Short mmCIF file of C-alpha atoms and ligand atoms in Angstrom, two decimals:
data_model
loop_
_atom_site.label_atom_id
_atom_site.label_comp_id
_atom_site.label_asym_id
_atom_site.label_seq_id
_atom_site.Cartn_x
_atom_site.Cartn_y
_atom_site.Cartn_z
CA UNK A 92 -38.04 -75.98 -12.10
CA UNK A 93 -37.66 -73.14 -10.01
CA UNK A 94 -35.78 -73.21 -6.13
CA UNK A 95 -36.48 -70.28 -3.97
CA UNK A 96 -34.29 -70.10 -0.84
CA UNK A 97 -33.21 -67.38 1.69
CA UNK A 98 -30.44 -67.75 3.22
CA UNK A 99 -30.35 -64.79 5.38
CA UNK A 100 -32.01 -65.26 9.01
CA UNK A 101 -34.02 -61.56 8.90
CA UNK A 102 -35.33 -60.23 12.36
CA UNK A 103 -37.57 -57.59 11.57
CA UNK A 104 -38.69 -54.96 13.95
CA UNK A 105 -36.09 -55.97 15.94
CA UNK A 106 -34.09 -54.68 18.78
CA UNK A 107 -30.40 -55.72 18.78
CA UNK A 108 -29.92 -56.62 22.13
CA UNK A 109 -32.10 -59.16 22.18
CA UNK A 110 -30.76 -60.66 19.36
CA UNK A 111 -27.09 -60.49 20.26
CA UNK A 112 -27.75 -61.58 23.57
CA UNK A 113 -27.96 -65.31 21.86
CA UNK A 114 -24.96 -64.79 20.21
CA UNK A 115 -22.71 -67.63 20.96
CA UNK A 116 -18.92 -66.71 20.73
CA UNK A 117 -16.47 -64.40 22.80
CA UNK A 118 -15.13 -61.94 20.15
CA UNK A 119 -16.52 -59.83 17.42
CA UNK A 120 -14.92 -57.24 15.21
CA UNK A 121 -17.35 -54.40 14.57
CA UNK A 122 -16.60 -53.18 10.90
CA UNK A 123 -18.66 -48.66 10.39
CA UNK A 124 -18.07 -45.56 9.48
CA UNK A 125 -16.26 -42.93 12.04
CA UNK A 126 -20.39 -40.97 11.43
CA UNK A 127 -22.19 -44.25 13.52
CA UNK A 128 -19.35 -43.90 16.09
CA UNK A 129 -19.86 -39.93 16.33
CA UNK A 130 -23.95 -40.40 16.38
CA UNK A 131 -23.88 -42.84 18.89
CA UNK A 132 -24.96 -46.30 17.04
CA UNK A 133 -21.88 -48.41 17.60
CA UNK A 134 -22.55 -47.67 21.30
CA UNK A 135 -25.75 -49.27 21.24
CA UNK A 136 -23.98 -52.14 19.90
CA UNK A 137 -21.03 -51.89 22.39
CA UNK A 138 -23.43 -51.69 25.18
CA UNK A 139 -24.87 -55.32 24.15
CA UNK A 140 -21.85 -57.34 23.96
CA UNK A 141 -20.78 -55.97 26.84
CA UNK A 142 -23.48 -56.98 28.56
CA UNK A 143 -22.95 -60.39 27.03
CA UNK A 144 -19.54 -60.72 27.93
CA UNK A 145 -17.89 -60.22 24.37
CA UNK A 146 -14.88 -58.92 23.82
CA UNK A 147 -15.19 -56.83 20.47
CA UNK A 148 -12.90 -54.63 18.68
CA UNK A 149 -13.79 -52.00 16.06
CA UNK A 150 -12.37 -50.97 12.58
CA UNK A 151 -14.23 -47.85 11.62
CA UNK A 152 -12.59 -46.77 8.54
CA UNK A 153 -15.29 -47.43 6.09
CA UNK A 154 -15.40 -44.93 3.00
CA UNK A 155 -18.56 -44.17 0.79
CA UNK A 156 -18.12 -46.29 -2.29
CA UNK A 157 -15.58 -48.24 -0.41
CA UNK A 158 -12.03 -48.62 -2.30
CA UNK A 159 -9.63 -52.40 -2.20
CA UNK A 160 -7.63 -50.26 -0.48
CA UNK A 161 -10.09 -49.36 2.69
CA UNK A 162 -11.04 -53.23 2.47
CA UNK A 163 -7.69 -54.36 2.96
CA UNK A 164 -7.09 -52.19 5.97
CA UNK A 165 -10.48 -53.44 7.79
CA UNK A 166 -8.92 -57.53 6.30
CA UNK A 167 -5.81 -56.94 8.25
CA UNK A 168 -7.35 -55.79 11.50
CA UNK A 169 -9.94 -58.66 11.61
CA UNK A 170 -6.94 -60.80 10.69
CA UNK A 171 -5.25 -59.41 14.04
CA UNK A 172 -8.16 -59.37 16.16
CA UNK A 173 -9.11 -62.75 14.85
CA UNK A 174 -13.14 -62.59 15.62
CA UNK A 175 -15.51 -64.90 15.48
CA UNK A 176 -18.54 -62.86 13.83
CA UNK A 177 -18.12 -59.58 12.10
CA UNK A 178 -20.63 -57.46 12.69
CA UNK A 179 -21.37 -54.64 9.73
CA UNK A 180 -22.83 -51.04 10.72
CA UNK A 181 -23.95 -49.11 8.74
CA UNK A 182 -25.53 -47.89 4.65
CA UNK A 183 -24.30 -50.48 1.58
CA UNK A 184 -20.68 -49.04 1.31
CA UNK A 185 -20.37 -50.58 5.26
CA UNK A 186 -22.02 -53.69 4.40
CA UNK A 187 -20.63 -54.69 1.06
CA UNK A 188 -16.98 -53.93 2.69
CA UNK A 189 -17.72 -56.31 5.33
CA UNK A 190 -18.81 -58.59 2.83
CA UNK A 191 -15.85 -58.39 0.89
CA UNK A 192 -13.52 -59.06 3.87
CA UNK A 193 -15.71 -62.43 4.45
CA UNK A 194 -15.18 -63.24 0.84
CA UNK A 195 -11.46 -63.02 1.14
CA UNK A 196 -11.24 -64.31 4.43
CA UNK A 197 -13.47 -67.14 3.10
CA UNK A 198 -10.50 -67.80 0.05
CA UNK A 199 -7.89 -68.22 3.11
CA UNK A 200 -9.72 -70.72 4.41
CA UNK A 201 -11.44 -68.70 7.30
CA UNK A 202 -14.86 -68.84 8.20
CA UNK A 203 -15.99 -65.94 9.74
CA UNK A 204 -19.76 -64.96 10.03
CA UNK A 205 -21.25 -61.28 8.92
CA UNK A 206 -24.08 -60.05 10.73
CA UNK A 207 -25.45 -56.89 8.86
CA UNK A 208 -27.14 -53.97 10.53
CA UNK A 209 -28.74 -52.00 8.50
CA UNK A 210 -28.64 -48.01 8.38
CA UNK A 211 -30.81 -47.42 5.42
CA UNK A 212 -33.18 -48.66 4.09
CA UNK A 213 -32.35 -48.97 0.41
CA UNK A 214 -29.37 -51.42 -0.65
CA UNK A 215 -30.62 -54.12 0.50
CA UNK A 216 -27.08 -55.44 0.73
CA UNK A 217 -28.10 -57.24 4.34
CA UNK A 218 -29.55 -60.05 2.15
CA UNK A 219 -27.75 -60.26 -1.19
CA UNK A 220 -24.31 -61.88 -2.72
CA UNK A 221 -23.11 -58.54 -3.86
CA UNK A 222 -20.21 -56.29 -3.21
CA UNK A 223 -19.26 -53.21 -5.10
CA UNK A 224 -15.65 -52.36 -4.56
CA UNK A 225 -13.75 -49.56 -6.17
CA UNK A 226 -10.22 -50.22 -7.92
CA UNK A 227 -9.03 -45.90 -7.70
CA UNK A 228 -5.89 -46.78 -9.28
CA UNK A 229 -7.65 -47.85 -12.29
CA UNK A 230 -10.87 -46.05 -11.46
CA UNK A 231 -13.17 -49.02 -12.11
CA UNK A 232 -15.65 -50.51 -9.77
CA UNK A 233 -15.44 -54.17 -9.37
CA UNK A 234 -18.74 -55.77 -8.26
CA UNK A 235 -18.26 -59.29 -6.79
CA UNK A 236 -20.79 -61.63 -6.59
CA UNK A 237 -20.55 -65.02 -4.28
CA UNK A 238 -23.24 -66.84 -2.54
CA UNK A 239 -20.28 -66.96 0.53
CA UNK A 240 -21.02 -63.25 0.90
CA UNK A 241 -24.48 -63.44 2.25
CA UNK A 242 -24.76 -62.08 5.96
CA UNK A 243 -25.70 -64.87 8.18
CA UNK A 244 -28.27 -62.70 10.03
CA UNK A 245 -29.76 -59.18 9.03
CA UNK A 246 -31.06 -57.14 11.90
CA UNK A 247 -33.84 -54.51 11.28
CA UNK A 248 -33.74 -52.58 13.80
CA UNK A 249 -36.03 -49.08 13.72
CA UNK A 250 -33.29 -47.00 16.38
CA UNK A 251 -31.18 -47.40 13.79
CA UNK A 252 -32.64 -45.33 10.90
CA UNK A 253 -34.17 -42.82 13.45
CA UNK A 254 -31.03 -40.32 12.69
CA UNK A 255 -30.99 -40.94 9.04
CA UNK A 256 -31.12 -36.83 7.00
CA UNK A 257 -34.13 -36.54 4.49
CA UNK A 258 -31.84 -36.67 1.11
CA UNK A 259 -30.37 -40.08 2.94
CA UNK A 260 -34.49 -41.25 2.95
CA UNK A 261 -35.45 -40.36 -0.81
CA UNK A 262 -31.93 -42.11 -2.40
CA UNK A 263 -32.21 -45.14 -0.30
CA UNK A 264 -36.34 -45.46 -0.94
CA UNK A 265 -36.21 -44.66 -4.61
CA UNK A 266 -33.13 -47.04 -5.25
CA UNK A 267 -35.28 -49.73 -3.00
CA UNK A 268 -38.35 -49.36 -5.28
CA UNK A 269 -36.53 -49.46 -8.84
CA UNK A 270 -35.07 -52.59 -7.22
CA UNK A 271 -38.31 -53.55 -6.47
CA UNK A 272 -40.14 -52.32 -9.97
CA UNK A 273 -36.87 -53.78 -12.47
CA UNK A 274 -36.97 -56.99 -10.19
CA UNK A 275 -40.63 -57.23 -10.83
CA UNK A 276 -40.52 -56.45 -14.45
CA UNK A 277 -36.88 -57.96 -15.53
CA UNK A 278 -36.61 -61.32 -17.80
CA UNK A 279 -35.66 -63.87 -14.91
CA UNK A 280 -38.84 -62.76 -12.74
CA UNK A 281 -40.77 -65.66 -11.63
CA UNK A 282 -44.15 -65.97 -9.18
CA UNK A 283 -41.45 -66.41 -6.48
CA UNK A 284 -39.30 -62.95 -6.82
CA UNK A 285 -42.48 -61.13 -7.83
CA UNK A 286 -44.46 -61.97 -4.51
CA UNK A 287 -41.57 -60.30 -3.30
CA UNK A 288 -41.36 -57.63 -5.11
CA UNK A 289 -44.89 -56.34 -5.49
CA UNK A 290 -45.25 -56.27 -1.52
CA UNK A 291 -42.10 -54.26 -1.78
CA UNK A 292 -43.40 -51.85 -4.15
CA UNK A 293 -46.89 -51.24 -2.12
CA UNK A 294 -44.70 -50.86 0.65
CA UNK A 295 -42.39 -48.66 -0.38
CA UNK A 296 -45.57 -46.53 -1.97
CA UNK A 297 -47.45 -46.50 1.68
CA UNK A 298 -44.49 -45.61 3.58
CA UNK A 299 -41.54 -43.56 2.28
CA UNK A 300 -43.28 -40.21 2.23
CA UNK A 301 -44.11 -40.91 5.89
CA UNK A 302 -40.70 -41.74 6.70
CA UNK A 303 -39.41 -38.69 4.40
CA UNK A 304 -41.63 -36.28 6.43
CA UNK A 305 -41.78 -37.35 9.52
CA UNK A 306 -38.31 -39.45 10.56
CA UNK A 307 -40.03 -40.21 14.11
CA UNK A 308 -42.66 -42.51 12.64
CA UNK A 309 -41.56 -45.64 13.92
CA UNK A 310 -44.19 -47.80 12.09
CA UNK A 311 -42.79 -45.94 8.80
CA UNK A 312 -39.62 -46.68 9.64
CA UNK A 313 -40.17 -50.30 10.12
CA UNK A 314 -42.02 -50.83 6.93
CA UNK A 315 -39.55 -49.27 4.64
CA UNK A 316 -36.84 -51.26 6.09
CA UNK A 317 -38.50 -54.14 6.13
CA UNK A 318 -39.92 -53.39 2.42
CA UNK A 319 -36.51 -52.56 1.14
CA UNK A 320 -35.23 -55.84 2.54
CA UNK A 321 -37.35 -57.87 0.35
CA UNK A 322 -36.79 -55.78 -2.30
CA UNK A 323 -33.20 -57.12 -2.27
CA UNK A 324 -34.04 -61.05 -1.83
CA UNK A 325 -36.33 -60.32 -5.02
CA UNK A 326 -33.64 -58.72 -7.46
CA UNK A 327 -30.83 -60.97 -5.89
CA UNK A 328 -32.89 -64.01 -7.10
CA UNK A 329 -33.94 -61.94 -10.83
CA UNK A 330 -31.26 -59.31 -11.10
CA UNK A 331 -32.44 -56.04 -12.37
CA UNK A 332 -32.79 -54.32 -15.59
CA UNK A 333 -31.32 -50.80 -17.65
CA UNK A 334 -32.26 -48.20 -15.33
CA UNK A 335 -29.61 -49.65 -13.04
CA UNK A 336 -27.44 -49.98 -15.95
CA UNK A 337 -28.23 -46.02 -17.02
CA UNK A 338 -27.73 -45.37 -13.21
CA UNK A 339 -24.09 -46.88 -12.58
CA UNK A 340 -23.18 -44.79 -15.56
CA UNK A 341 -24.19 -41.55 -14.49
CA UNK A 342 -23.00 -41.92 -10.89
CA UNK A 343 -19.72 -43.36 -11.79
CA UNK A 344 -18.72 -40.77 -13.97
CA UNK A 345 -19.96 -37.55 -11.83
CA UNK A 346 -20.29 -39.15 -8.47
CA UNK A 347 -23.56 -38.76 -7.70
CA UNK A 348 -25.55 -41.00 -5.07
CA UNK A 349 -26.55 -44.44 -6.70
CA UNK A 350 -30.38 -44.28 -5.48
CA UNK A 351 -30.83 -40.36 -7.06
CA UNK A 352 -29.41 -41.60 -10.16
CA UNK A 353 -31.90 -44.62 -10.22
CA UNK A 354 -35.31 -41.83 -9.15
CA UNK A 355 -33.99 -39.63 -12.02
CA UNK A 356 -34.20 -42.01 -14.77
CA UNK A 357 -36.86 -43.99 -13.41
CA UNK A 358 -39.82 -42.66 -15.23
CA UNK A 359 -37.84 -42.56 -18.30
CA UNK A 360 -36.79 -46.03 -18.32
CA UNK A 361 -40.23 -46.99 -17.68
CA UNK A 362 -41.50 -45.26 -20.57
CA UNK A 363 -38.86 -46.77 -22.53
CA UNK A 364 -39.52 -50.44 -21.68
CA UNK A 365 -43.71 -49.48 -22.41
CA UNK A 366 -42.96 -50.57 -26.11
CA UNK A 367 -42.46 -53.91 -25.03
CA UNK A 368 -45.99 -55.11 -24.91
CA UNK A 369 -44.01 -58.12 -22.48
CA UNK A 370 -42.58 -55.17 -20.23
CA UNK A 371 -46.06 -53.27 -20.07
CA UNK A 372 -47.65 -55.73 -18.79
CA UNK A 373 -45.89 -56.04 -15.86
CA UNK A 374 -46.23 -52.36 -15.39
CA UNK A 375 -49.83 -52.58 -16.15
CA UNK A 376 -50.06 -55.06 -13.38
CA UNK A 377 -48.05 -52.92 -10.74
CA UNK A 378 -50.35 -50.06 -11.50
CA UNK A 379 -53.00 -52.25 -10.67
CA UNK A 380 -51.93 -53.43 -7.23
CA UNK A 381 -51.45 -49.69 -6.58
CA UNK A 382 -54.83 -48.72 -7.42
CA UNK A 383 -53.62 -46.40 -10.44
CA UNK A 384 -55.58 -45.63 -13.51
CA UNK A 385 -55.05 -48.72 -15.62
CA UNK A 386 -58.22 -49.04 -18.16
CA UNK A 387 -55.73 -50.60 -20.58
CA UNK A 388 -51.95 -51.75 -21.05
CA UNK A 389 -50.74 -48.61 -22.05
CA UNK A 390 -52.53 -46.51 -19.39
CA UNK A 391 -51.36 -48.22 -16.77
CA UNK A 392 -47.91 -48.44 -17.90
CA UNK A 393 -47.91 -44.88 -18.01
CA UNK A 394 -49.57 -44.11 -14.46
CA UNK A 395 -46.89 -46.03 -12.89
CA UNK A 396 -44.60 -43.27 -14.70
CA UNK A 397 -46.37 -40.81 -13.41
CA UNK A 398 -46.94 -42.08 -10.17
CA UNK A 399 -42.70 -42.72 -9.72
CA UNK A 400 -42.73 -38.58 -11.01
CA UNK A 401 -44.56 -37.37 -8.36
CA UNK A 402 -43.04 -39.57 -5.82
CA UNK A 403 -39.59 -37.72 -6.90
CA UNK A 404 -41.56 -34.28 -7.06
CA UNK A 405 -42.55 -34.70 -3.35
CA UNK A 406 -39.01 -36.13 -2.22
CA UNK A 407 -36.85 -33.89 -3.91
CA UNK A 408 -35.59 -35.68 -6.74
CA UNK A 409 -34.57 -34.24 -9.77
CA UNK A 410 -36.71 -34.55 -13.02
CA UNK A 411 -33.97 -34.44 -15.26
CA UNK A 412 -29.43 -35.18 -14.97
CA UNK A 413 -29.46 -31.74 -16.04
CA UNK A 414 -30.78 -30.79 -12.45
CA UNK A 415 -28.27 -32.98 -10.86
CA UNK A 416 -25.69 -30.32 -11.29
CA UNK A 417 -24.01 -32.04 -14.26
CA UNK A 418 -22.34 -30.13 -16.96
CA UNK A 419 -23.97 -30.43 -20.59
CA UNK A 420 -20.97 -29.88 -22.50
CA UNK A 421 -18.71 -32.42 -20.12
CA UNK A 422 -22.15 -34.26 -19.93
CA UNK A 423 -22.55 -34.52 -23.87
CA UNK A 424 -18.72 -35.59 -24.37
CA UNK A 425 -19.30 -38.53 -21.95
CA UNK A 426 -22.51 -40.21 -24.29
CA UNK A 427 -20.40 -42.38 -26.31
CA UNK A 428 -18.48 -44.00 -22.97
CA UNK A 429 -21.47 -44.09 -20.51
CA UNK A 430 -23.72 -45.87 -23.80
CA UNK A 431 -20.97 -48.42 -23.44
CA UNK A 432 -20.69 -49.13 -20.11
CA UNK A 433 -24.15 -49.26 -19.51
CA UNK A 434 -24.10 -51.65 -22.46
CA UNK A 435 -21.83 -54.08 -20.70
CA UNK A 436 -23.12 -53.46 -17.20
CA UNK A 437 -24.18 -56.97 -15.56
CA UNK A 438 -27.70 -55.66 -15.25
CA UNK A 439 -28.16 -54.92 -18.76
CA UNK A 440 -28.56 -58.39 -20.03
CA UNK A 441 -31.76 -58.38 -17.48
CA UNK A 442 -33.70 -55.96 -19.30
CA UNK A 443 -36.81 -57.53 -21.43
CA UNK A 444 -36.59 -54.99 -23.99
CA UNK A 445 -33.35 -55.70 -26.12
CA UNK A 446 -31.03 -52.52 -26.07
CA UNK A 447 -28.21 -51.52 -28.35
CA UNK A 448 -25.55 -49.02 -27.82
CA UNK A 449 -27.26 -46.38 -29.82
CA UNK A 450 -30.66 -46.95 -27.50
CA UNK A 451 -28.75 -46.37 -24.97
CA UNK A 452 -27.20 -43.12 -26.57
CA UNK A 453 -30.45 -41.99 -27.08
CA UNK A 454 -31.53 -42.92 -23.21
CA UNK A 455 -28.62 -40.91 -22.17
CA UNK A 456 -29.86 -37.49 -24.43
CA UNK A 457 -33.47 -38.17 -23.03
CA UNK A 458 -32.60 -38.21 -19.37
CA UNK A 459 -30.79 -34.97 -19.48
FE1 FE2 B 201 -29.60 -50.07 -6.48
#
């Protein structure tokens, strides 16, 4: 049997006033980043429940790769302020915080709402159950996943990735397509998720350069938010597969962005997973959709490879973790650990081609 259900009320193309006009309660807490206060987005939102009569306050303390610590201090001030709806501003690290203060709200016995407002367009963390919260005493990140944590209502709204710089475009797009391509191709896909996912991918395709070269084309703008959307409700119904695995490795140990980590291995991975006739197949039939050269299997496996390279080419991503600015020697030293963790990373067990620790090694030498 398989159940398909969204949870998440989406309004694409939208404009947030009109949409928190209908909101029905007198006080919010607004949980962003001091940037969306300096650029001018939480005005936007100020402007509309004022106009609505809501009495709001706003915790802006939100960190990149948000710690307990930073989640705790926005818990205690929606404790204080005692909201009815939280309403997240902002990239992932904004979103999954305010998730996480729902989810321990939610283990008090409070009931508060999260209404996510998208900055990027990448995460997809306005319509999934997961949180990724870092413990920096132990220096571990602690993903949570809950069904309690999915946003009640995701806003798309285009003003709100008009500001976004061009390195903030290619991580986000790239991490929304290997989303897109590992939820597609990962063990747990069904006809549901890969509806999803394929529109995601042609999407994603057809739009990111656009919105990578030109950041006032609206229509781009729109698509690739609304394509990296779905690309989350497809891999939060499949999960994903190693190259996220590969990815949480490399940017946990040397701190680079999550998305460049995913475009870097990308083509790699994708070779990789080609010797699984199961795998190719579903590459084969991605290349296909995209119009790619795909006379057999194999060939269209590897166009998709090739297509992903060029996409990186033309946005600026790396080729290789060497390029990254990583270290060979420190980089080298690291193998043995990073095989591990990506061993025992939650997305690993996704992955249609069976990995052991020395694959993984030997991933690890490759993408350098
Ligand atoms: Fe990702």
């Amino acid at each position: 049997m398989e159940v398909f259900k969204v949870t998440t009320e989406v309004y694409a193309d939208a404009d947030i006033k009109s949409i928190l006009a209908e909101l029905k309660c007198e006080k919010v807490t607004i949980i962003t980043d001091a940037m969306m206060v300096k650029v001018g987005l939480i005005a936007k939102v100020e402007d509309a429940l004022k106009k609505s009569d809501i009495q709001y306050d706003i915790f802006d303390g939100v960190e990149m790769n948000p710690s307990l610590e930073s989640v705790k201090k926005a818990l205690d001030q929606v404790i204080d302020f005692s909201p009815e709806t939280i309403i997240a501003v902002g990239g992932g690290s904004t979103l999954d915080s305010a998730k996480a203060v729902r989810y321990f709200l939610k283990r008090t016995g409070i009931d508060i709402p999260v209404i996510a407002i998208p900055t990027t367009s990448g995460t997809g963390s306005e319509v999934t159950s997961y949180a990724v919260i870092t413990d920096t005493v132990n220096s571990v990140k602690i993903p949570i996943k809950d069904e309690e944590m999915m946003p009640k209502i995701a806003i798309l709204d285009p003003e709100f990735t008009r500001t976004l710089p061009k390195s903030v475009v290619a991580d986000g797009g790239i991490d929304a397509l290997t989303h897109a391509i590992e939820a597609y191709s990962c063990s747990v896909a069904n006809f549901h998720t890969q509806i999803y996912a394929m529109t995601a991918i042609k999407g994603i395709f057809k739009n990111l350069l656009k919105m990578y070269r030109n950041i006032e084309d609206r229509d781009a703008r729109v698509e690739m938010a609304k394509a990296s959307c779905i690309a989350g409700i497809a891999f939060e119904k499949s999960g994903l597969g190693i190259n996220h695995s590969v990815a949480h490795a490399i940017g946990g140990k040397f701190h680079k962005p999550h998305g460049r980590s995913n475009g870097v291995v990308l083509p790699y991975i994708i070779r990789f997973n080609s010797e699984n006739m199961e795998t190719a197949q579903k590459y084969y039939e991605i290349a296909k959709e995209l119009e790619l050269p795909c006379s057999s299997v194999k060939e269209g496996a590897e166009s998709l490879a090739i297509a992903v390279e060029i996409l990186n080419r033309e946005l600026g991503i790396p080729a290789r973790v060497k390029d990254m600015g990583i270290d060979e020697v420190e980089y080298n030293k690291l193998i043995p650990e990073m095989a591990e963790t990506a061993l025992n990373d939650i997305c690993t067990g996704g992955n249609i081609r069976k990995v052991n620790v020395e694959d993984l090694k030997d991933i690890f030498r490759k993408v350098f």
